[in-house]
């Protein structure tokens, strides 16, 4: 089964359709599938729902799809530094389903494991709990959260082999493994594809059974908030 594709557009060929639900890995600008997001923009697919921790910044990540009005709804935990995200939400142009970060990660992981729902205490007594089923366990109240079953997962990894085994680099691991798990099809972009057998099995973060298509590409190393201190005078 062919898993390695030449570029993002080729890897997404036949997978995109209007109104679909896409799970995207990444946190802030760390570990985001930037090449695949650009290809989705170029394809013009619209009315999209994204399950992602946040939406990048105004001109990078999912932010580029907000600019072109291709996103209908975000399932997120953080509006972040994206002014256009905030503007569209406050003006009623964009639907937003807020999720605590741990809940969002678990919803993705649950979907990947075939679990339709789970109970959590997180969000009880807040707006997060409105309209959700409540149930008591051992005297404590929990709310029901549903697993996320996405039409497509897009993730960013550091290394892969041609079978789709993935290794993520440091904090870029963040939401990528659970996001990859919950899609009917998962497309991964990586910095390097190595020969089969070169990856140490004990170092693999996501087994290739979850990954259907892979591309290798050059990635931009952006810093969301650059913080420096003044040079000490000699």
PDB file of C-alpha atoms in Angstrom:
ATOM      1  CA  UNK A   1       0.000   0.000   0.000  1.00  0.00           C
ATOM      2  CA  UNK A   2       1.487   3.345  -1.070  1.00  0.00           C
ATOM      3  CA  UNK A   3       1.827   5.795   1.789  1.00  0.00           C
ATOM      4  CA  UNK A   4       4.502   8.242   0.632  1.00  0.00           C
ATOM      5  CA  UNK A   5       3.278  11.066  -1.630  1.00  0.00           C
ATOM      6  CA  UNK A   6       5.190  13.776  -3.464  1.00  0.00           C
ATOM      7  CA  UNK A   7       3.501  16.814  -1.937  1.00  0.00           C
ATOM      8  CA  UNK A   8       0.571  18.011   0.165  1.00  0.00           C
ATOM      9  CA  UNK A   9      -1.836  18.510  -2.726  1.00  0.00           C
ATOM     10  CA  UNK A  10      -1.214  14.977  -3.973  1.00  0.00           C
ATOM     11  CA  UNK A  11      -1.594  13.511  -0.489  1.00  0.00           C
ATOM     12  CA  UNK A  12      -4.976  15.224  -0.023  1.00  0.00           C
ATOM     13  CA  UNK A  13      -6.282  14.311  -3.476  1.00  0.00           C
ATOM     14  CA  UNK A  14      -9.688  12.662  -3.202  1.00  0.00           C
ATOM     15  CA  UNK A  15      -9.986  13.288   0.543  1.00  0.00           C
ATOM     16  CA  UNK A  16     -11.403  16.819   0.727  1.00  0.00           C
ATOM     17  CA  UNK A  17     -15.058  17.810   0.514  1.00  0.00           C
ATOM     18  CA  UNK A  18     -17.102  20.778   1.688  1.00  0.00           C
ATOM     19  CA  UNK A  19     -18.559  20.543   5.183  1.00  0.00           C
ATOM     20  CA  UNK A  20     -16.089  17.973   6.498  1.00  0.00           C
ATOM     21  CA  UNK A  21     -14.662  17.651  10.013  1.00  0.00           C
ATOM     22  CA  UNK A  22     -10.862  17.855  10.197  1.00  0.00           C
ATOM     23  CA  UNK A  23      -8.761  17.104  13.292  1.00  0.00           C
ATOM     24  CA  UNK A  24      -5.502  19.069  13.225  1.00  0.00           C
ATOM     25  CA  UNK A  25      -2.508  18.564  15.480  1.00  0.00           C
ATOM     26  CA  UNK A  26      -0.356  21.283  16.973  1.00  0.00           C
ATOM     27  CA  UNK A  27      -0.339  23.755  19.828  1.00  0.00           C
ATOM     28  CA  UNK A  28       0.098  27.420  19.046  1.00  0.00           C
ATOM     29  CA  UNK A  29       2.592  27.310  16.177  1.00  0.00           C
ATOM     30  CA  UNK A  30       4.365  24.227  17.509  1.00  0.00           C
ATOM     31  CA  UNK A  31       3.883  21.033  15.494  1.00  0.00           C
ATOM     32  CA  UNK A  32       1.194  22.354  13.158  1.00  0.00           C
ATOM     33  CA  UNK A  33       0.668  20.738   9.727  1.00  0.00           C
ATOM     34  CA  UNK A  34       1.383  23.951   7.839  1.00  0.00           C
ATOM     35  CA  UNK A  35       1.922  22.394   4.397  1.00  0.00           C
ATOM     36  CA  UNK A  36      -1.345  20.481   4.503  1.00  0.00           C
ATOM     37  CA  UNK A  37      -3.240  23.549   5.722  1.00  0.00           C
ATOM     38  CA  UNK A  38      -1.864  25.551   2.800  1.00  0.00           C
ATOM     39  CA  UNK A  39      -2.973  22.802   0.416  1.00  0.00           C
ATOM     40  CA  UNK A  40      -6.493  22.887   1.888  1.00  0.00           C
ATOM     41  CA  UNK A  41      -6.555  26.644   1.340  1.00  0.00           C
ATOM     42  CA  UNK A  42      -5.403  26.197  -2.245  1.00  0.00           C
ATOM     43  CA  UNK A  43      -8.088  23.530  -2.840  1.00  0.00           C
ATOM     44  CA  UNK A  44     -10.812  25.991  -1.789  1.00  0.00           C
ATOM     45  CA  UNK A  45     -12.656  23.461   0.374  1.00  0.00           C
ATOM     46  CA  UNK A  46     -15.204  25.343   2.476  1.00  0.00           C
ATOM     47  CA  UNK A  47     -17.692  25.072   5.376  1.00  0.00           C
ATOM     48  CA  UNK A  48     -15.041  23.208   7.339  1.00  0.00           C
ATOM     49  CA  UNK A  49     -15.146  22.254  10.998  1.00  0.00           C
ATOM     50  CA  UNK A  50     -11.748  22.016  12.665  1.00  0.00           C
ATOM     51  CA  UNK A  51     -11.018  20.216  15.921  1.00  0.00           C
ATOM     52  CA  UNK A  52      -7.778  21.846  17.014  1.00  0.00           C
ATOM     53  CA  UNK A  53      -6.424  23.347  20.209  1.00  0.00           C
ATOM     54  CA  UNK A  54      -6.324  26.777  18.574  1.00  0.00           C
ATOM     55  CA  UNK A  55      -6.243  28.341  15.109  1.00  0.00           C
ATOM     56  CA  UNK A  56      -2.650  29.466  14.735  1.00  0.00           C
ATOM     57  CA  UNK A  57      -2.154  33.170  14.111  1.00  0.00           C
ATOM     58  CA  UNK A  58      -3.702  35.496  11.573  1.00  0.00           C
ATOM     59  CA  UNK A  59      -1.452  34.569   8.659  1.00  0.00           C
ATOM     60  CA  UNK A  60      -0.239  31.102   9.601  1.00  0.00           C
ATOM     61  CA  UNK A  61      -1.755  27.717  10.433  1.00  0.00           C
ATOM     62  CA  UNK A  62      -5.536  27.485  10.441  1.00  0.00           C
ATOM     63  CA  UNK A  63      -5.503  31.283  10.495  1.00  0.00           C
ATOM     64  CA  UNK A  64      -5.004  31.332   6.712  1.00  0.00           C
ATOM     65  CA  UNK A  65      -8.274  29.410   6.314  1.00  0.00           C
ATOM     66  CA  UNK A  66     -10.093  31.834   8.589  1.00  0.00           C
ATOM     67  CA  UNK A  67      -8.924  34.682   6.380  1.00  0.00           C
ATOM     68  CA  UNK A  68     -10.482  33.042   3.318  1.00  0.00           C
ATOM     69  CA  UNK A  69     -13.699  32.169   5.221  1.00  0.00           C
ATOM     70  CA  UNK A  70     -13.263  28.446   4.578  1.00  0.00           C
ATOM     71  CA  UNK A  71     -13.881  27.537   8.242  1.00  0.00           C
ATOM     72  CA  UNK A  72     -17.445  27.340   9.544  1.00  0.00           C
ATOM     73  CA  UNK A  73     -16.761  26.046  13.067  1.00  0.00           C
ATOM     74  CA  UNK A  74     -13.869  25.580  15.478  1.00  0.00           C
ATOM     75  CA  UNK A  75     -13.776  22.969  18.252  1.00  0.00           C
ATOM     76  CA  UNK A  76     -11.007  24.509  20.344  1.00  0.00           C
ATOM     77  CA  UNK A  77      -9.741  25.320  23.801  1.00  0.00           C
ATOM     78  CA  UNK A  78      -7.953  28.577  23.068  1.00  0.00           C
ATOM     79  CA  UNK A  79      -8.606  31.547  20.798  1.00  0.00           C
ATOM     80  CA  UNK A  80      -4.974  32.543  21.319  1.00  0.00           C
ATOM     81  CA  UNK A  81      -3.189  35.256  19.413  1.00  0.00           C
ATOM     82  CA  UNK A  82      -5.463  35.117  16.386  1.00  0.00           C
ATOM     83  CA  UNK A  83      -7.274  38.450  16.061  1.00  0.00           C
ATOM     84  CA  UNK A  84      -9.329  37.269  13.075  1.00  0.00           C
ATOM     85  CA  UNK A  85     -10.497  34.205  15.027  1.00  0.00           C
ATOM     86  CA  UNK A  86     -11.685  36.490  17.832  1.00  0.00           C
ATOM     87  CA  UNK A  87     -13.312  38.933  15.418  1.00  0.00           C
ATOM     88  CA  UNK A  88     -15.262  36.256  13.536  1.00  0.00           C
ATOM     89  CA  UNK A  89     -16.410  34.615  16.772  1.00  0.00           C
ATOM     90  CA  UNK A  90     -17.575  37.861  18.392  1.00  0.00           C
ATOM     91  CA  UNK A  91     -19.360  38.968  15.199  1.00  0.00           C
ATOM     92  CA  UNK A  92     -21.206  35.641  14.888  1.00  0.00           C
ATOM     93  CA  UNK A  93     -19.486  34.679  11.633  1.00  0.00           C
ATOM     94  CA  UNK A  94     -17.807  31.627  13.162  1.00  0.00           C
ATOM     95  CA  UNK A  95     -19.208  28.895  15.404  1.00  0.00           C
ATOM     96  CA  UNK A  96     -17.032  28.013  18.370  1.00  0.00           C
ATOM     97  CA  UNK A  97     -17.319  24.988  20.640  1.00  0.00           C
ATOM     98  CA  UNK A  98     -15.044  25.595  23.609  1.00  0.00           C
ATOM     99  CA  UNK A  99     -13.333  22.545  25.124  1.00  0.00           C
ATOM    100  CA  UNK A 100     -10.859  22.391  28.002  1.00  0.00           C
ATOM    101  CA  UNK A 101      -7.521  21.242  26.610  1.00  0.00           C
ATOM    102  CA  UNK A 102      -7.498  17.906  28.414  1.00  0.00           C
ATOM    103  CA  UNK A 103     -11.077  17.220  27.377  1.00  0.00           C
ATOM    104  CA  UNK A 104     -10.313  18.014  23.743  1.00  0.00           C
ATOM    105  CA  UNK A 105      -7.282  15.717  23.742  1.00  0.00           C
ATOM    106  CA  UNK A 106      -9.296  12.930  25.357  1.00  0.00           C
ATOM    107  CA  UNK A 107     -12.181  13.396  22.915  1.00  0.00           C
ATOM    108  CA  UNK A 108      -9.728  12.843  20.065  1.00  0.00           C
ATOM    109  CA  UNK A 109      -8.069   9.880  21.762  1.00  0.00           C
ATOM    110  CA  UNK A 110     -11.470   8.352  22.572  1.00  0.00           C
ATOM    111  CA  UNK A 111     -12.541   8.648  18.944  1.00  0.00           C
ATOM    112  CA  UNK A 112      -9.346   6.921  17.869  1.00  0.00           C
ATOM    113  CA  UNK A 113     -10.048   4.087  20.291  1.00  0.00           C
ATOM    114  CA  UNK A 114     -13.662   3.696  19.151  1.00  0.00           C
ATOM    115  CA  UNK A 115     -15.072   5.100  22.408  1.00  0.00           C
ATOM    116  CA  UNK A 116     -18.226   7.150  21.719  1.00  0.00           C
ATOM    117  CA  UNK A 117     -18.218   9.067  24.992  1.00  0.00           C
ATOM    118  CA  UNK A 118     -16.793   9.427  28.500  1.00  0.00           C
ATOM    119  CA  UNK A 119     -17.585  11.242  31.736  1.00  0.00           C
ATOM    120  CA  UNK A 120     -15.360  13.957  33.193  1.00  0.00           C
ATOM    121  CA  UNK A 121     -15.546  16.419  36.080  1.00  0.00           C
ATOM    122  CA  UNK A 122     -13.838  19.126  34.040  1.00  0.00           C
ATOM    123  CA  UNK A 123     -16.317  21.871  33.199  1.00  0.00           C
ATOM    124  CA  UNK A 124     -19.005  20.916  35.710  1.00  0.00           C
ATOM    125  CA  UNK A 125     -20.792  24.059  36.885  1.00  0.00           C
ATOM    126  CA  UNK A 126     -19.550  26.167  33.961  1.00  0.00           C
ATOM    127  CA  UNK A 127     -20.858  27.062  30.504  1.00  0.00           C
ATOM    128  CA  UNK A 128     -18.960  24.018  29.224  1.00  0.00           C
ATOM    129  CA  UNK A 129     -21.550  21.795  30.923  1.00  0.00           C
ATOM    130  CA  UNK A 130     -24.630  23.489  29.463  1.00  0.00           C
ATOM    131  CA  UNK A 131     -26.812  21.072  27.502  1.00  0.00           C
ATOM    132  CA  UNK A 132     -24.692  18.032  28.406  1.00  0.00           C
ATOM    133  CA  UNK A 133     -25.766  14.957  30.311  1.00  0.00           C
ATOM    134  CA  UNK A 134     -24.839  14.995  34.003  1.00  0.00           C
ATOM    135  CA  UNK A 135     -24.274  11.854  36.051  1.00  0.00           C
ATOM    136  CA  UNK A 136     -23.162  11.235  39.626  1.00  0.00           C
ATOM    137  CA  UNK A 137     -20.443   8.731  40.516  1.00  0.00           C
ATOM    138  CA  UNK A 138     -19.595   8.185  44.199  1.00  0.00           C
ATOM    139  CA  UNK A 139     -21.196  11.475  45.148  1.00  0.00           C
ATOM    140  CA  UNK A 140     -19.397  13.515  42.471  1.00  0.00           C
ATOM    141  CA  UNK A 141     -21.022  15.053  39.384  1.00  0.00           C
ATOM    142  CA  UNK A 142     -19.591  14.414  35.931  1.00  0.00           C
ATOM    143  CA  UNK A 143     -20.584  15.493  32.435  1.00  0.00           C
ATOM    144  CA  UNK A 144     -20.704  13.384  29.306  1.00  0.00           C
ATOM    145  CA  UNK A 145     -18.305  14.322  26.528  1.00  0.00           C
ATOM    146  CA  UNK A 146     -18.445  12.670  23.105  1.00  0.00           C
ATOM    147  CA  UNK A 147     -15.478  11.217  21.254  1.00  0.00           C
ATOM    148  CA  UNK A 148     -14.404  13.008  18.092  1.00  0.00           C
ATOM    149  CA  UNK A 149     -14.608  10.991  14.880  1.00  0.00           C
ATOM    150  CA  UNK A 150     -13.100  13.163  12.158  1.00  0.00           C
ATOM    151  CA  UNK A 151     -13.350  12.731   8.400  1.00  0.00           C
ATOM    152  CA  UNK A 152      -9.668  13.603   8.117  1.00  0.00           C
ATOM    153  CA  UNK A 153      -6.692  14.018  10.439  1.00  0.00           C
ATOM    154  CA  UNK A 154      -3.713  16.189   9.517  1.00  0.00           C
ATOM    155  CA  UNK A 155      -0.592  16.127  11.680  1.00  0.00           C
ATOM    156  CA  UNK A 156       3.055  17.209  11.716  1.00  0.00           C
ATOM    157  CA  UNK A 157       5.857  14.867  12.817  1.00  0.00           C
ATOM    158  CA  UNK A 158       9.641  14.926  12.871  1.00  0.00           C
ATOM    159  CA  UNK A 159      10.507  11.546  11.378  1.00  0.00           C
ATOM    160  CA  UNK A 160       8.637   8.746   9.651  1.00  0.00           C
ATOM    161  CA  UNK A 161       9.416   5.554   7.833  1.00  0.00           C
ATOM    162  CA  UNK A 162       7.571   4.489   4.700  1.00  0.00           C
ATOM    163  CA  UNK A 163       5.058   2.462   6.729  1.00  0.00           C
ATOM    164  CA  UNK A 164       3.890   5.599   8.575  1.00  0.00           C
ATOM    165  CA  UNK A 165       5.485   5.067  11.969  1.00  0.00           C
ATOM    166  CA  UNK A 166       5.950   8.551  13.431  1.00  0.00           C
ATOM    167  CA  UNK A 167       8.283  10.251  15.876  1.00  0.00           C
ATOM    168  CA  UNK A 168       7.415  13.736  17.109  1.00  0.00           C
ATOM    169  CA  UNK A 169      10.078  16.142  18.333  1.00  0.00           C
ATOM    170  CA  UNK A 170       9.812  17.357  21.913  1.00  0.00           C
ATOM    171  CA  UNK A 171       6.748  19.593  22.558  1.00  0.00           C
ATOM    172  CA  UNK A 172       5.601  19.232  18.939  1.00  0.00           C
ATOM    173  CA  UNK A 173       4.163  15.944  20.151  1.00  0.00           C
ATOM    174  CA  UNK A 174       1.328  17.864  21.946  1.00  0.00           C
ATOM    175  CA  UNK A 175      -2.039  17.205  20.229  1.00  0.00           C
ATOM    176  CA  UNK A 176      -0.623  15.353  17.239  1.00  0.00           C
ATOM    177  CA  UNK A 177      -0.966  11.701  18.381  1.00  0.00           C
ATOM    178  CA  UNK A 178      -4.619  11.933  19.508  1.00  0.00           C
ATOM    179  CA  UNK A 179      -5.511  14.056  16.465  1.00  0.00           C
ATOM    180  CA  UNK A 180      -3.956  11.454  14.180  1.00  0.00           C
ATOM    181  CA  UNK A 181      -5.883   8.655  15.847  1.00  0.00           C
ATOM    182  CA  UNK A 182      -9.395  10.039  15.462  1.00  0.00           C
ATOM    183  CA  UNK A 183      -9.580  10.519  11.677  1.00  0.00           C
ATOM    184  CA  UNK A 184     -10.988   8.075   9.170  1.00  0.00           C
ATOM    185  CA  UNK A 185      -7.896   8.974   7.128  1.00  0.00           C
ATOM    186  CA  UNK A 186      -4.700  10.463   8.549  1.00  0.00           C
ATOM    187  CA  UNK A 187      -2.205  12.452   6.485  1.00  0.00           C
ATOM    188  CA  UNK A 188       1.115  13.319   8.099  1.00  0.00           C
ATOM    189  CA  UNK A 189       3.746  15.802   6.998  1.00  0.00           C
ATOM    190  CA  UNK A 190       7.256  15.160   8.270  1.00  0.00           C
ATOM    191  CA  UNK A 191      10.707  16.671   8.135  1.00  0.00           C
ATOM    192  CA  UNK A 192      12.403  13.405   7.224  1.00  0.00           C
ATOM    193  CA  UNK A 193      11.400   9.994   5.884  1.00  0.00           C
ATOM    194  CA  UNK A 194      13.920   7.290   6.776  1.00  0.00           C
ATOM    195  CA  UNK A 195      14.276   3.727   5.467  1.00  0.00           C
ATOM    196  CA  UNK A 196      12.128   1.019   6.991  1.00  0.00           C
ATOM    197  CA  UNK A 197      13.769  -0.480  10.077  1.00  0.00           C
ATOM    198  CA  UNK A 198      15.823   2.603  10.923  1.00  0.00           C
ATOM    199  CA  UNK A 199      13.463   3.847  13.644  1.00  0.00           C
ATOM    200  CA  UNK A 200      13.936   2.320  17.085  1.00  0.00           C
ATOM    201  CA  UNK A 201      10.589   0.641  17.872  1.00  0.00           C
ATOM    202  CA  UNK A 202      10.797   1.876  21.468  1.00  0.00           C
ATOM    203  CA  UNK A 203      11.035   5.478  20.233  1.00  0.00           C
ATOM    204  CA  UNK A 204       7.968   5.443  17.962  1.00  0.00           C
ATOM    205  CA  UNK A 205       5.211   7.693  19.292  1.00  0.00           C
ATOM    206  CA  UNK A 206       2.476   6.721  16.831  1.00  0.00           C
ATOM    207  CA  UNK A 207       2.340   3.392  14.979  1.00  0.00           C
ATOM    208  CA  UNK A 208       1.869   3.443  11.241  1.00  0.00           C
ATOM    209  CA  UNK A 209      -1.496   1.673  11.422  1.00  0.00           C
ATOM    210  CA  UNK A 210      -3.017   5.093  12.142  1.00  0.00           C
ATOM    211  CA  UNK A 211      -1.264   6.858   9.250  1.00  0.00           C
ATOM    212  CA  UNK A 212      -2.456   6.490   5.658  1.00  0.00           C
ATOM    213  CA  UNK A 213      -0.437   9.070   3.715  1.00  0.00           C
ATOM    214  CA  UNK A 214       2.889  10.840   4.311  1.00  0.00           C
ATOM    215  CA  UNK A 215       4.718  13.759   2.751  1.00  0.00           C
ATOM    216  CA  UNK A 216       8.161  15.182   3.413  1.00  0.00           C
ATOM    217  CA  UNK A 217       8.698  18.904   3.166  1.00  0.00           C
ATOM    218  CA  UNK A 218      10.523  22.010   4.332  1.00  0.00           C
ATOM    219  CA  UNK A 219       8.892  23.773   7.265  1.00  0.00           C
ATOM    220  CA  UNK A 220       9.019  27.325   8.520  1.00  0.00           C
ATOM    221  CA  UNK A 221      10.248  27.720  12.096  1.00  0.00           C
ATOM    222  CA  UNK A 222       8.037  30.483  13.446  1.00  0.00           C
ATOM    223  CA  UNK A 223       8.027  31.779  17.011  1.00  0.00           C
ATOM    224  CA  UNK A 224       4.604  32.888  18.237  1.00  0.00           C
ATOM    225  CA  UNK A 225       5.864  35.107  21.062  1.00  0.00           C
ATOM    226  CA  UNK A 226       9.502  36.136  20.834  1.00  0.00           C
ATOM    227  CA  UNK A 227      10.729  37.098  24.301  1.00  0.00           C
ATOM    228  CA  UNK A 228      14.243  38.403  24.838  1.00  0.00           C
ATOM    229  CA  UNK A 229      16.125  40.244  27.522  1.00  0.00           C
ATOM    230  CA  UNK A 230      18.342  43.215  27.037  1.00  0.00           C
ATOM    231  CA  UNK A 231      22.027  42.548  26.541  1.00  0.00           C
ATOM    232  CA  UNK A 232      23.998  43.283  29.687  1.00  0.00           C
ATOM    233  CA  UNK A 233      26.371  46.176  29.363  1.00  0.00           C
ATOM    234  CA  UNK A 234      30.008  45.167  29.467  1.00  0.00           C
TER     235      UNK A 234
END
